PDB file of C-alpha atoms in Angstrom:
ATOM      1  CA  MET A   1       0.000   0.000   0.000  1.00 74.00           C
ATOM      2  CA  GLY A   2       1.170   3.490  -0.846  1.00 78.00           C
ATOM      3  CA  LYS A   3       0.816   7.065   0.330  1.00 81.00           C
ATOM      4  CA  LEU A   4      -2.818   7.386  -0.737  1.00 85.00           C
ATOM      5  CA  GLU A   5      -3.858   4.388   1.350  1.00 83.00           C
ATOM      6  CA  TYR A   6      -1.806   5.817   4.221  1.00 81.00           C
ATOM      7  CA  ALA A   7      -3.763   9.092   4.035  1.00 86.00           C
ATOM      8  CA  TYR A   8      -7.082   7.208   3.930  1.00 82.00           C
ATOM      9  CA  SER A   9      -6.013   5.214   6.985  1.00 85.00           C
ATOM     10  CA  TRP A  10      -5.383   8.435   8.891  1.00 86.00           C
ATOM     11  CA  LEU A  11      -8.853   9.610   7.906  1.00 87.00           C
ATOM     12  CA  ILE A  12     -10.375   6.367   9.186  1.00 86.00           C
ATOM     13  CA  ALA A  13      -8.402   6.688  12.433  1.00 84.00           C
ATOM     14  CA  ILE A  14      -9.674  10.247  13.010  1.00 86.00           C
ATOM     15  CA  LEU A  15     -13.247   9.192  12.268  1.00 86.00           C
ATOM     16  CA  ALA A  16     -12.890   6.262  14.706  1.00 82.00           C
ATOM     17  CA  LEU A  17     -11.625   8.665  17.381  1.00 82.00           C
ATOM     18  CA  LEU A  18     -14.531  11.085  16.835  1.00 83.00           C
ATOM     19  CA  VAL A  19     -17.064   8.272  16.968  1.00 81.00           C
ATOM     20  CA  SER A  20     -15.544   6.863  20.164  1.00 83.00           C
ATOM     21  CA  ILE A  21     -15.695  10.290  21.825  1.00 79.00           C
ATOM     22  CA  ASN A  22     -19.262  11.019  20.768  1.00 81.00           C
ATOM     23  CA  VAL A  23     -20.668   7.558  21.385  1.00 75.00           C
ATOM     24  CA  GLY A  24     -18.362   6.500  24.196  1.00 73.00           C
ATOM     25  CA  SER A  25     -17.563   3.203  22.505  1.00 77.00           C
ATOM     26  CA  ILE A  26     -14.508   1.432  23.917  1.00 82.00           C
ATOM     27  CA  LEU A  27     -14.344  -0.862  20.896  1.00 84.00           C
ATOM     28  CA  THR A  28     -14.174   2.093  18.510  1.00 84.00           C
ATOM     29  CA  PHE A  29     -11.479   3.706  20.635  1.00 82.00           C
ATOM     30  CA  PHE A  30      -9.498   0.456  20.573  1.00 85.00           C
ATOM     31  CA  LEU A  31      -9.850   0.460  16.779  1.00 83.00           C
ATOM     32  CA  PHE A  32      -8.484   4.010  16.726  1.00 83.00           C
ATOM     33  CA  LEU A  33      -5.473   3.039  18.868  1.00 87.00           C
ATOM     34  CA  THR A  34      -4.728   0.061  16.629  1.00 87.00           C
ATOM     35  CA  ILE A  35      -4.833   2.098  13.428  1.00 85.00           C
ATOM     36  CA  PHE A  36      -2.938   5.003  15.010  1.00 86.00           C
ATOM     37  CA  SER A  37      -0.151   2.737  16.299  1.00 87.00           C
ATOM     38  CA  THR A  38       0.163   1.042  12.913  1.00 85.00           C
ATOM     39  CA  LEU A  39       0.433   4.374  11.121  1.00 85.00           C
ATOM     40  CA  ILE A  40       3.058   5.745  13.516  1.00 86.00           C
ATOM     41  CA  ILE A  41       5.168   2.588  13.363  1.00 84.00           C
ATOM     42  CA  SER A  42       4.894   2.540   9.543  1.00 84.00           C
ATOM     43  CA  LEU A  43       6.266   6.079   9.494  1.00 86.00           C
ATOM     44  CA  ILE A  44       9.038   5.832  12.096  1.00 86.00           C
ATOM     45  CA  TYR A  45      10.376   2.305  11.524  1.00 85.00           C
ATOM     46  CA  PRO A  46      11.620   2.821   7.926  1.00 85.00           C
ATOM     47  CA  LEU A  47      13.210   6.151   8.881  1.00 85.00           C
ATOM     48  CA  ILE A  48      15.250   4.442  11.586  1.00 85.00           C
ATOM     49  CA  ILE A  49      16.224   1.269   9.776  1.00 86.00           C
ATOM     50  CA  ARG A  50      17.027   2.559   6.248  1.00 84.00           C
ATOM     51  CA  LYS A  51      20.364   4.125   7.212  1.00 86.00           C
ATOM     52  CA  TYR A  52      21.700   0.825   8.587  1.00 88.00           C
ATOM     53  CA  ILE A  53      21.358  -1.284   5.445  1.00 89.00           C
ATOM     54  CA  GLU A  54      24.503  -2.260   3.590  1.00 87.00           C
ATOM     55  CA  ILE A  55      25.260  -4.463   0.584  1.00 88.00           C
ATOM     56  CA  GLU A  56      28.415  -6.135   1.810  1.00 85.00           C
ATOM     57  CA  ARG A  57      29.331  -8.054  -1.347  1.00 86.00           C
ATOM     58  CA  PHE A  58      27.915  -9.639  -4.478  1.00 87.00           C
ATOM     59  CA  LEU A  59      28.638 -12.535  -6.807  1.00 87.00           C
ATOM     60  CA  ILE A  60      27.755 -12.868 -10.499  1.00 85.00           C
ATOM     61  CA  GLN A  61      27.028 -16.519 -11.228  1.00 74.00           C
ATOM     62  CA  SER A  62      27.585 -16.298 -15.002  1.00 78.00           C
ATOM     63  CA  THR A  63      30.917 -15.672 -16.715  1.00 76.00           C
ATOM     64  CA  ASN A  64      29.661 -15.066 -20.276  1.00 86.00           C
ATOM     65  CA  ILE A  65      26.389 -13.152 -20.532  1.00 90.00           C
ATOM     66  CA  TYR A  66      24.707 -12.641 -23.893  1.00 92.00           C
ATOM     67  CA  LYS A  67      21.815 -10.369 -24.784  1.00 91.00           C
ATOM     68  CA  GLY A  68      18.500 -12.088 -23.982  1.00 90.00           C
ATOM     69  CA  GLN A  69      20.112 -14.444 -21.480  1.00 91.00           C
ATOM     70  CA  ASN A  70      18.797 -15.054 -17.958  1.00 92.00           C
ATOM     71  CA  PHE A  71      21.391 -15.051 -15.202  1.00 91.00           C
ATOM     72  CA  LYS A  72      21.667 -14.624 -11.442  1.00 89.00           C
ATOM     73  CA  ILE A  73      23.472 -12.322  -9.053  1.00 89.00           C
ATOM     74  CA  LYS A  74      23.930 -13.196  -5.413  1.00 90.00           C
ATOM     75  CA  ILE A  75      23.982 -10.255  -3.040  1.00 91.00           C
ATOM     76  CA  PHE A  76      24.757 -10.266   0.665  1.00 91.00           C
ATOM     77  CA  ILE A  77      22.717  -7.709   2.605  1.00 91.00           C
ATOM     78  CA  LYS A  78      23.841  -6.701   6.074  1.00 90.00           C
ATOM     79  CA  ASN A  79      21.550  -5.251   8.720  1.00 90.00           C
ATOM     80  CA  ASN A  80      23.696  -3.039  10.963  1.00 91.00           C
ATOM     81  CA  SER A  81      20.720  -1.925  13.041  1.00 88.00           C
ATOM     82  CA  SER A  82      19.772  -3.209  16.484  1.00 88.00           C
ATOM     83  CA  LEU A  83      16.282  -3.789  15.069  1.00 88.00           C
ATOM     84  CA  PRO A  84      15.374  -6.623  12.712  1.00 89.00           C
ATOM     85  CA  ILE A  85      14.302  -5.899   9.146  1.00 87.00           C
ATOM     86  CA  ILE A  86      10.801  -7.289   8.655  1.00 86.00           C
ATOM     87  CA  LEU A  87      10.296  -6.711   4.954  1.00 86.00           C
ATOM     88  CA  LEU A  88      12.644  -5.495   2.243  1.00 88.00           C
ATOM     89  CA  LYS A  89      12.081  -5.139  -1.503  1.00 89.00           C
ATOM     90  CA  ILE A  90      15.013  -5.023  -3.862  1.00 90.00           C
ATOM     91  CA  LYS A  91      15.467  -4.325  -7.578  1.00 89.00           C
ATOM     92  CA  THR A  92      18.260  -3.429  -9.990  1.00 89.00           C
ATOM     93  CA  ASN A  93      18.070  -0.164 -11.869  1.00 89.00           C
ATOM     94  CA  ASP A  94      19.991  -0.469 -15.126  1.00 88.00           C
ATOM     95  CA  LYS A  95      18.938  -0.031 -18.766  1.00 89.00           C
ATOM     96  CA  HIS A  96      20.783  -3.227 -19.709  1.00 91.00           C
ATOM     97  CA  LEU A  97      18.872  -5.424 -17.272  1.00 90.00           C
ATOM     98  CA  GLU A  98      15.319  -6.514 -16.582  1.00 89.00           C
ATOM     99  CA  GLN A  99      14.192  -7.792 -13.210  1.00 86.00           C
ATOM    100  CA  LYS A 100      10.992  -8.122 -11.252  1.00 83.00           C
ATOM    101  CA  GLU A 101      11.047  -6.660  -7.776  1.00 82.00           C
ATOM    102  CA  SER A 102      12.275  -9.257  -5.302  1.00 87.00           C
ATOM    103  CA  THR A 103      11.150  -9.518  -1.681  1.00 89.00           C
ATOM    104  CA  ILE A 104      13.283 -10.468   1.319  1.00 87.00           C
ATOM    105  CA  PHE A 105      11.559 -11.409   4.574  1.00 88.00           C
ATOM    106  CA  TYR A 106      13.246 -10.842   7.904  1.00 87.00           C
ATOM    107  CA  ILE A 107      16.909 -10.065   8.427  1.00 88.00           C
ATOM    108  CA  GLU A 108      18.078 -10.364  12.015  1.00 90.00           C
ATOM    109  CA  SER A 109      19.854  -7.559  13.793  1.00 89.00           C
ATOM    110  CA  LYS A 110      23.582  -7.361  13.009  1.00 89.00           C
ATOM    111  CA  LYS A 111      23.261 -10.268  10.572  1.00 90.00           C
ATOM    112  CA  ILE A 112      23.963 -10.835   6.872  1.00 91.00           C
ATOM    113  CA  LYS A 113      21.453 -12.476   4.569  1.00 91.00           C
ATOM    114  CA  GLU A 114      22.198 -13.932   1.172  1.00 90.00           C
ATOM    115  CA  HIS A 115      19.693 -13.290  -1.594  1.00 91.00           C
ATOM    116  CA  THR A 116      19.640 -14.228  -5.286  1.00 90.00           C
ATOM    117  CA  LEU A 117      18.418 -11.799  -7.934  1.00 89.00           C
ATOM    118  CA  GLU A 118      17.173 -13.322 -11.163  1.00 90.00           C
ATOM    119  CA  LEU A 119      17.984 -10.991 -14.058  1.00 91.00           C
ATOM    120  CA  LYS A 120      17.612 -10.878 -17.806  1.00 92.00           C
ATOM    121  CA  ALA A 121      20.089  -9.114 -20.104  1.00 92.00           C
ATOM    122  CA  ILE A 122      17.978  -7.015 -22.457  1.00 91.00           C
ATOM    123  CA  LYS A 123      20.659  -4.731 -23.931  1.00 91.00           C
ATOM    124  CA  ARG A 124      24.303  -5.311 -24.823  1.00 91.00           C
ATOM    125  CA  GLY A 125      26.909  -3.167 -23.155  1.00 91.00           C
ATOM    126  CA  PHE A 126      29.445  -2.852 -20.366  1.00 90.00           C
ATOM    127  CA  ILE A 127      28.260  -2.460 -16.771  1.00 88.00           C
ATOM    128  CA  ASP A 128      30.809  -0.972 -14.413  1.00 87.00           C
ATOM    129  CA  ASN A 129      28.362   0.356 -11.855  1.00 88.00           C
ATOM    130  CA  LEU A 130      25.175  -1.453 -10.908  1.00 88.00           C
ATOM    131  CA  GLU A 131      22.538   0.536  -9.047  1.00 90.00           C
ATOM    132  CA  ILE A 132      20.435  -1.398  -6.540  1.00 90.00           C
ATOM    133  CA  LEU A 133      17.124   0.034  -5.281  1.00 90.00           C
ATOM    134  CA  ILE A 134      16.116  -1.061  -1.783  1.00 88.00           C
ATOM    135  CA  ASN A 135      12.698  -0.313  -0.398  1.00 87.00           C
ATOM    136  CA  ILE A 136      11.934  -0.805   3.293  1.00 86.00           C
ATOM    137  CA  SER A 137       8.321  -0.644   4.344  1.00 81.00           C
ATOM    138  CA  LEU A 138       6.037  -1.787   7.103  1.00 78.00           C
ATOM    139  CA  PHE A 139       2.416  -1.952   5.931  1.00 78.00           C
ATOM    140  CA  PHE A 140       2.825   1.191   3.751  1.00 77.00           C
ATOM    141  CA  ASP A 141       5.369   2.313   1.142  1.00 79.00           C
ATOM    142  CA  LEU A 142       6.021   5.882   2.219  1.00 79.00           C
ATOM    143  CA  PHE A 143       9.609   6.629   1.287  1.00 81.00           C
ATOM    144  CA  PRO A 144      11.630   6.508  -1.939  1.00 83.00           C
ATOM    145  CA  SER A 145      13.930   3.568  -2.473  1.00 84.00           C
ATOM    146  CA  ILE A 146      17.443   3.610  -1.074  1.00 86.00           C
ATOM    147  CA  LYS A 147      20.048   3.655  -3.854  1.00 89.00           C
ATOM    148  CA  LYS A 148      23.117   1.502  -3.415  1.00 87.00           C
ATOM    149  CA  ASN A 149      25.832   1.418  -6.080  1.00 88.00           C
ATOM    150  CA  ILE A 150      27.921  -1.699  -6.652  1.00 86.00           C
ATOM    151  CA  ASN A 151      31.178  -1.456  -8.555  1.00 87.00           C
ATOM    152  CA  THR A 152      31.051  -4.190 -11.161  1.00 87.00           C
ATOM    153  CA  SER A 153      32.879  -5.132 -14.328  1.00 85.00           C
ATOM    154  CA  PHE A 154      30.985  -7.364 -16.713  1.00 88.00           C
ATOM    155  CA  TYR A 155      29.874  -7.318 -20.316  1.00 90.00           C
ATOM    156  CA  ILE A 156      26.604  -8.210 -21.980  1.00 92.00           C
ATOM    157  CA  TYR A 157      27.669  -9.632 -25.308  1.00 93.00           C
ATOM    158  CA  PRO A 158      25.744  -9.260 -28.569  1.00 93.00           C
ATOM    159  CA  ASN A 159      24.074 -12.308 -30.043  1.00 91.00           C
ATOM    160  CA  PHE A 160      25.025 -13.948 -33.323  1.00 90.00           C
ATOM    161  CA  SER A 161      22.960 -13.662 -36.491  1.00 88.00           C
ATOM    162  CA  ALA A 162      22.730 -15.802 -39.607  1.00 82.00           C
ATOM    163  CA  ILE A 163      24.582 -14.237 -42.546  1.00 80.00           C
ATOM    164  CA  ASN A 164      25.476 -15.310 -46.050  1.00 76.00           C
ATOM    165  CA  TYR A 165      29.242 -15.660 -46.277  1.00 69.00           C
ATOM    166  CA  THR A 166      29.203 -15.961 -50.072  1.00 63.00           C
ATOM    167  CA  ASN A 167      30.925 -13.013 -51.751  1.00 61.00           C
ATOM    168  CA  ILE A 168      31.084 -10.941 -48.567  1.00 69.00           C
ATOM    169  CA  LEU A 169      34.792 -10.555 -49.159  1.00 60.00           C
ATOM    170  CA  PRO A 170      35.566 -10.668 -52.904  1.00 51.00           C
ATOM    171  CA  SER A 171      38.821 -12.586 -53.437  1.00 49.00           C
ATOM    172  CA  GLN A 172      40.090 -10.124 -56.035  1.00 41.00           C
ATOM    173  CA  ASP A 173      40.058  -7.379 -53.423  1.00 45.00           C
ATOM    174  CA  THR A 174      41.442  -9.151 -50.382  1.00 46.00           C
ATOM    175  CA  ASN A 175      44.019 -11.772 -51.473  1.00 46.00           C
ATOM    176  CA  LEU A 176      42.845 -14.062 -48.674  1.00 45.00           C
ATOM    177  CA  GLY A 177      44.115 -17.068 -50.591  1.00 42.00           C
ATOM    178  CA  LEU A 178      47.762 -16.005 -50.274  1.00 44.00           C
ATOM    179  CA  ILE A 179      48.515 -17.755 -47.018  1.00 48.00           C
ATOM    180  CA  TYR A 180      52.120 -18.340 -48.125  1.00 48.00           C
ATOM    181  CA  LYS A 181      54.353 -15.511 -49.299  1.00 52.00           C
ATOM    182  CA  LEU A 182      57.125 -16.513 -51.692  1.00 47.00           C
ATOM    183  CA  THR A 183      60.501 -15.523 -50.261  1.00 50.00           C
ATOM    184  CA  GLU A 184      64.196 -16.289 -50.573  1.00 52.00           C
ATOM    185  CA  GLU A 185      64.231 -17.735 -47.068  1.00 54.00           C
ATOM    186  CA  GLY A 186      61.731 -19.864 -45.225  1.00 50.00           C
ATOM    187  CA  GLU A 187      60.131 -23.295 -45.616  1.00 54.00           C
ATOM    188  CA  PHE A 188      60.126 -25.418 -48.786  1.00 51.00           C
ATOM    189  CA  PHE A 189      57.050 -24.566 -50.836  1.00 48.00           C
ATOM    190  CA  ALA A 190      57.340 -25.953 -54.403  1.00 60.00           C
ATOM    191  CA  ILE A 191      59.574 -26.788 -57.391  1.00 63.00           C
ATOM    192  CA  ARG A 192      59.792 -24.378 -60.319  1.00 65.00           C
ATOM    193  CA  ASP A 193      61.787 -24.158 -63.521  1.00 67.00           C
ATOM    194  CA  TYR A 194      65.244 -22.652 -63.422  1.00 62.00           C
ATOM    195  CA  GLN A 195      65.096 -19.003 -64.540  1.00 65.00           C
ATOM    196  CA  PHE A 196      68.743 -17.826 -64.391  1.00 63.00           C
ATOM    197  CA  ASP A 197      68.660 -17.999 -60.598  1.00 64.00           C
ATOM    198  CA  ASP A 198      71.675 -18.337 -58.371  1.00 65.00           C
ATOM    199  CA  ILE A 199      73.264 -21.660 -59.283  1.00 64.00           C
ATOM    200  CA  LYS A 200      73.308 -22.618 -55.596  1.00 65.00           C
ATOM    201  CA  LYS A 201      69.503 -22.852 -55.638  1.00 67.00           C
ATOM    202  CA  ILE A 202      69.397 -25.599 -58.283  1.00 66.00           C
ATOM    203  CA  SER A 203      68.023 -28.942 -57.101  1.00 66.00           C
ATOM    204  CA  TRP A 204      70.814 -31.219 -58.335  1.00 67.00           C
ATOM    205  CA  LYS A 205      69.072 -34.435 -57.239  1.00 71.00           C
ATOM    206  CA  HIS A 206      66.048 -33.574 -59.323  1.00 68.00           C
ATOM    207  CA  TRP A 207      68.321 -32.652 -62.287  1.00 63.00           C
ATOM    208  CA  ALA A 208      70.104 -36.027 -61.987  1.00 67.00           C
ATOM    209  CA  LYS A 209      66.794 -37.906 -62.189  1.00 71.00           C
ATOM    210  CA  THR A 210      65.019 -35.891 -64.873  1.00 73.00           C
ATOM    211  CA  GLY A 211      67.773 -34.021 -66.668  1.00 70.00           C
ATOM    212  CA  LYS A 212      65.806 -30.802 -66.115  1.00 75.00           C
ATOM    213  CA  LEU A 213      67.081 -27.795 -64.178  1.00 72.00           C
ATOM    214  CA  VAL A 214      64.683 -26.766 -61.422  1.00 71.00           C
ATOM    215  CA  VAL A 215      64.841 -24.561 -58.347  1.00 70.00           C
ATOM    216  CA  LYS A 216      63.376 -25.108 -54.903  1.00 69.00           C
ATOM    217  CA  GLN A 217      60.960 -22.286 -54.180  1.00 66.00           C
ATOM    218  CA  LYS A 218      60.682 -21.235 -50.525  1.00 65.00           C
ATOM    219  CA  ALA A 219      57.912 -19.373 -48.772  1.00 61.00           C
ATOM    220  CA  GLN A 220      56.965 -17.952 -45.396  1.00 59.00           C
ATOM    221  CA  TYR A 221      53.590 -18.333 -43.729  1.00 62.00           C
ATOM    222  CA  THR A 222      51.687 -15.073 -43.435  1.00 67.00           C
ATOM    223  CA  THR A 223      48.462 -14.282 -41.627  1.00 71.00           C
ATOM    224  CA  PRO A 224      46.009 -12.225 -43.693  1.00 77.00           C
ATOM    225  CA  LYS A 225      45.096  -8.889 -42.146  1.00 82.00           C
ATOM    226  CA  LEU A 226      41.837  -7.023 -42.696  1.00 86.00           C
ATOM    227  CA  PHE A 227      40.921  -3.544 -41.505  1.00 88.00           C
ATOM    228  CA  PHE A 228      37.307  -2.577 -40.866  1.00 89.00           C
ATOM    229  CA  ILE A 229      35.685   0.783 -40.166  1.00 87.00           C
ATOM    230  CA  ILE A 230      32.210   0.260 -38.753  1.00 88.00           C
ATOM    231  CA  PHE A 231      29.739   2.827 -40.039  1.00 86.00           C
ATOM    232  CA  ASN A 232      28.194   3.396 -36.612  1.00 85.00           C
ATOM    233  CA  LEU A 233      25.762   6.130 -37.597  1.00 84.00           C
ATOM    234  CA  SER A 234      22.455   5.287 -35.945  1.00 83.00           C
ATOM    235  CA  THR A 235      19.393   4.539 -38.089  1.00 82.00           C
ATOM    236  CA  GLU A 236      16.931   2.642 -35.906  1.00 84.00           C
ATOM    237  CA  GLU A 237      17.802   0.836 -32.694  1.00 86.00           C
ATOM    238  CA  SER A 238      16.586  -2.504 -34.030  1.00 88.00           C
ATOM    239  CA  LYS A 239      18.635  -2.100 -37.237  1.00 88.00           C
ATOM    240  CA  ASP A 240      21.672  -0.967 -35.264  1.00 88.00           C
ATOM    241  CA  GLU A 241      21.523  -4.083 -33.095  1.00 91.00           C
ATOM    242  CA  GLU A 242      20.931  -6.295 -36.105  1.00 90.00           C
ATOM    243  CA  LEU A 243      24.091  -4.889 -37.698  1.00 90.00           C
ATOM    244  CA  VAL A 244      26.105  -5.571 -34.533  1.00 92.00           C
ATOM    245  CA  GLU A 245      24.910  -9.175 -34.429  1.00 92.00           C
ATOM    246  CA  LYS A 246      25.872  -9.710 -38.064  1.00 91.00           C
ATOM    247  CA  ILE A 247      29.298  -8.173 -37.496  1.00 91.00           C
ATOM    248  CA  ASN A 248      29.679 -10.449 -34.480  1.00 93.00           C
ATOM    249  CA  THR A 249      29.023 -13.520 -36.627  1.00 91.00           C
ATOM    250  CA  PHE A 250      31.267 -12.214 -39.413  1.00 90.00           C
ATOM    251  CA  PHE A 251      34.210 -11.562 -37.083  1.00 91.00           C
ATOM    252  CA  LYS A 252      33.797 -15.016 -35.538  1.00 90.00           C
ATOM    253  CA  TYR A 253      34.041 -16.529 -39.011  1.00 87.00           C
ATOM    254  CA  LEU A 254      37.166 -14.516 -39.902  1.00 87.00           C
ATOM    255  CA  LEU A 255      38.864 -15.516 -36.657  1.00 88.00           C
ATOM    256  CA  SER A 256      38.130 -19.170 -37.389  1.00 86.00           C
ATOM    257  CA  GLN A 257      39.994 -18.674 -40.700  1.00 81.00           C
ATOM    258  CA  ASN A 258      43.088 -17.343 -38.855  1.00 82.00           C
ATOM    259  CA  ILE A 259      42.581 -13.848 -40.237  1.00 85.00           C
ATOM    260  CA  GLU A 260      43.799 -10.891 -38.197  1.00 87.00           C
ATOM    261  CA  ILE A 261      41.122  -8.260 -37.629  1.00 90.00           C
ATOM    262  CA  TYR A 262      41.667  -4.575 -36.993  1.00 92.00           C
ATOM    263  CA  ALA A 263      38.447  -2.684 -36.301  1.00 92.00           C
ATOM    264  CA  THR A 264      37.411   0.853 -35.503  1.00 91.00           C
ATOM    265  CA  THR A 265      34.461   3.234 -35.856  1.00 89.00           C
ATOM    266  CA  LEU A 266      33.681   6.462 -37.687  1.00 84.00           C
ATOM    267  CA  GLU A 267      34.793   8.807 -34.940  1.00 82.00           C
ATOM    268  CA  ARG A 268      38.072   6.917 -34.398  1.00 83.00           C
ATOM    269  CA  GLN A 269      39.296   6.126 -37.876  1.00 79.00           C
ATOM    270  CA  ASP A 270      42.947   6.304 -36.818  1.00 80.00           C
ATOM    271  CA  GLU A 271      42.556   4.125 -33.706  1.00 86.00           C
ATOM    272  CA  TYR A 272      42.206   0.529 -34.849  1.00 90.00           C
ATOM    273  CA  GLN A 273      41.758  -2.168 -32.229  1.00 92.00           C
ATOM    274  CA  HIS A 274      43.515  -5.449 -32.890  1.00 93.00           C
ATOM    275  CA  ILE A 275      41.034  -8.298 -32.415  1.00 92.00           C
ATOM    276  CA  THR A 276      42.908 -11.519 -31.837  1.00 89.00           C
ATOM    277  CA  ASN A 277      40.195 -13.848 -30.539  1.00 91.00           C
ATOM    278  CA  LEU A 278      36.460 -14.180 -30.008  1.00 91.00           C
ATOM    279  CA  LYS A 279      36.653 -12.680 -26.520  1.00 90.00           C
ATOM    280  CA  ASN A 280      38.264  -9.501 -27.925  1.00 91.00           C
ATOM    281  CA  SER A 281      35.572  -9.325 -30.585  1.00 93.00           C
ATOM    282  CA  LEU A 282      32.710  -9.715 -28.099  1.00 93.00           C
ATOM    283  CA  VAL A 283      34.139  -7.045 -25.802  1.00 92.00           C
ATOM    284  CA  PHE A 284      34.717  -4.613 -28.679  1.00 93.00           C
ATOM    285  CA  LEU A 285      31.169  -5.032 -30.028  1.00 93.00           C
ATOM    286  CA  SER A 286      29.620  -4.876 -26.548  1.00 93.00           C
ATOM    287  CA  LYS A 287      31.001  -1.368 -26.126  1.00 91.00           C
ATOM    288  CA  LEU A 288      30.138  -0.232 -29.658  1.00 91.00           C
ATOM    289  CA  GLU A 289      27.930   2.871 -29.574  1.00 89.00           C
ATOM    290  CA  PHE A 290      25.970   4.386 -32.433  1.00 88.00           C
ATOM    291  CA  LEU A 291      26.199   8.083 -33.255  1.00 84.00           C
ATOM    292  CA  LYS A 292      23.285  10.447 -33.736  1.00 81.00           C
ATOM    293  CA  ASN A 293      25.263  13.214 -35.435  1.00 69.00           C
ATOM    294  CA  LYS A 294      25.068  12.822 -39.224  1.00 64.00           C
ATOM    295  CA  GLU A 295      27.822  15.391 -39.754  1.00 56.00           C
ATOM    296  CA  ILE A 296      30.367  12.727 -38.893  1.00 60.00           C
ATOM    297  CA  THR A 297      29.878  11.271 -42.377  1.00 56.00           C
ATOM    298  CA  SER A 298      31.610  14.285 -43.906  1.00 53.00           C
ATOM    299  CA  ASN A 299      34.813  13.234 -42.141  1.00 58.00           C
ATOM    300  CA  ILE A 300      35.105   9.869 -43.863  1.00 61.00           C
ATOM    301  CA  LYS A 301      38.662   9.444 -45.029  1.00 60.00           C
ATOM    302  CA  LYS A 302      39.606   8.076 -48.406  1.00 56.00           C
ATOM    303  CA  ILE A 303      40.716   4.461 -48.294  1.00 59.00           C
ATOM    304  CA  ASN A 304      43.609   3.470 -50.503  1.00 53.00           C
ATOM    305  CA  GLU A 305      44.525   0.059 -49.071  1.00 59.00           C
ATOM    306  CA  ASN A 306      42.753  -2.881 -50.710  1.00 62.00           C
ATOM    307  CA  ASN A 307      42.301  -4.701 -47.394  1.00 77.00           C
ATOM    308  CA  THR A 308      40.330  -1.946 -45.650  1.00 82.00           C
ATOM    309  CA  PHE A 309      36.526  -1.871 -45.717  1.00 82.00           C
ATOM    310  CA  PHE A 310      33.573  -0.020 -44.296  1.00 84.00           C
ATOM    311  CA  ILE A 311      30.888  -2.169 -42.683  1.00 86.00           C
ATOM    312  CA  ALA A 312      27.454  -0.616 -43.067  1.00 80.00           C
ATOM    313  CA  ASN A 313      23.763  -1.372 -43.354  1.00 75.00           C
ATOM    314  CA  LYS A 314      22.529  -2.239 -46.838  1.00 66.00           C
ATOM    315  CA  ASP A 315      20.441   0.911 -47.146  1.00 61.00           C
ATOM    316  CA  LEU A 316      23.450   3.246 -46.794  1.00 60.00           C
ATOM    317  CA  ASN A 317      25.042   4.458 -50.021  1.00 64.00           C
ATOM    318  CA  LEU A 318      28.773   4.881 -49.517  1.00 61.00           C
ATOM    319  CA  ASN A 319      31.244   5.562 -52.304  1.00 65.00           C
ATOM    320  CA  VAL A 320      33.936   3.572 -50.501  1.00 66.00           C
ATOM    321  CA  PRO A 321      34.941  -0.114 -50.258  1.00 70.00           C
ATOM    322  CA  LYS A 322      32.043  -1.540 -48.311  1.00 75.00           C
ATOM    323  CA  ILE A 323      30.768  -4.774 -46.844  1.00 77.00           C
ATOM    324  CA  SER A 324      27.026  -5.312 -46.589  1.00 72.00           C
ATOM    325  CA  PHE A 325      25.265  -8.342 -45.205  1.00 72.00           C
TER     326      PHE A 325
END
């Protein structure tokens, strides 16, 4: 019950008092005392107890949290008061999380009680400060919730989305097939015809068997590198999140092919982040924010390297090397 019911209860108490005085009814007077005592206790008790509540520690029970996933947080609430806590309601207050208000019954004086919050990740992002709302009431909710901040450090990762890998990266533009680079030094790669090379490079055993001069070609293993600038200009929230999920799937695929990824966004075109594994990719995309300022598009730099691409939604017309899903 809230403030309105509290006011009505006071009205009933006053009416009961007036009736008991006029009629001389002991029963009505007893009713007045009962209601009056309840109202006074409901007002004073929360004022006394609210300053003695402390969240001593917490524990996140999930290590990898993805958008849409249910997970749990254990919190340990300490009652530093000499009075017991009868009823306590608790809820997180964060745009990334969804949670129904949870109720805790009875915490002894000077004791700690463990409680589990069941949460749902509704928005990707990084949470470094989790606000907990605690409401203490006795019969009536009269005061605003107590705000307790917990220093945290966990990510809500974006989901993956089905994409068509065919022709996303045209081979003529990226040279992804050149895993080996032909060099003078390195590992044996192949045999080729002699082309006035250094005579020391001739394979004499092969010449003795076939009578043909050939040279051992050597090569060194190279890891393909791709650079991506994410066109993070906001369109609609649903489309923005869809793009992030597709990029997430795309980066996972590239990493599985042993391709080095360097990624950045429009406002940081000179600050590429080296993504070496799936964890790096998930963290990078969790923190990706979309811009509202369309003027940023005028600052797009010309791309000369053939292994650098913009990643954008299909409905954006960019006169630059672009990847669309």
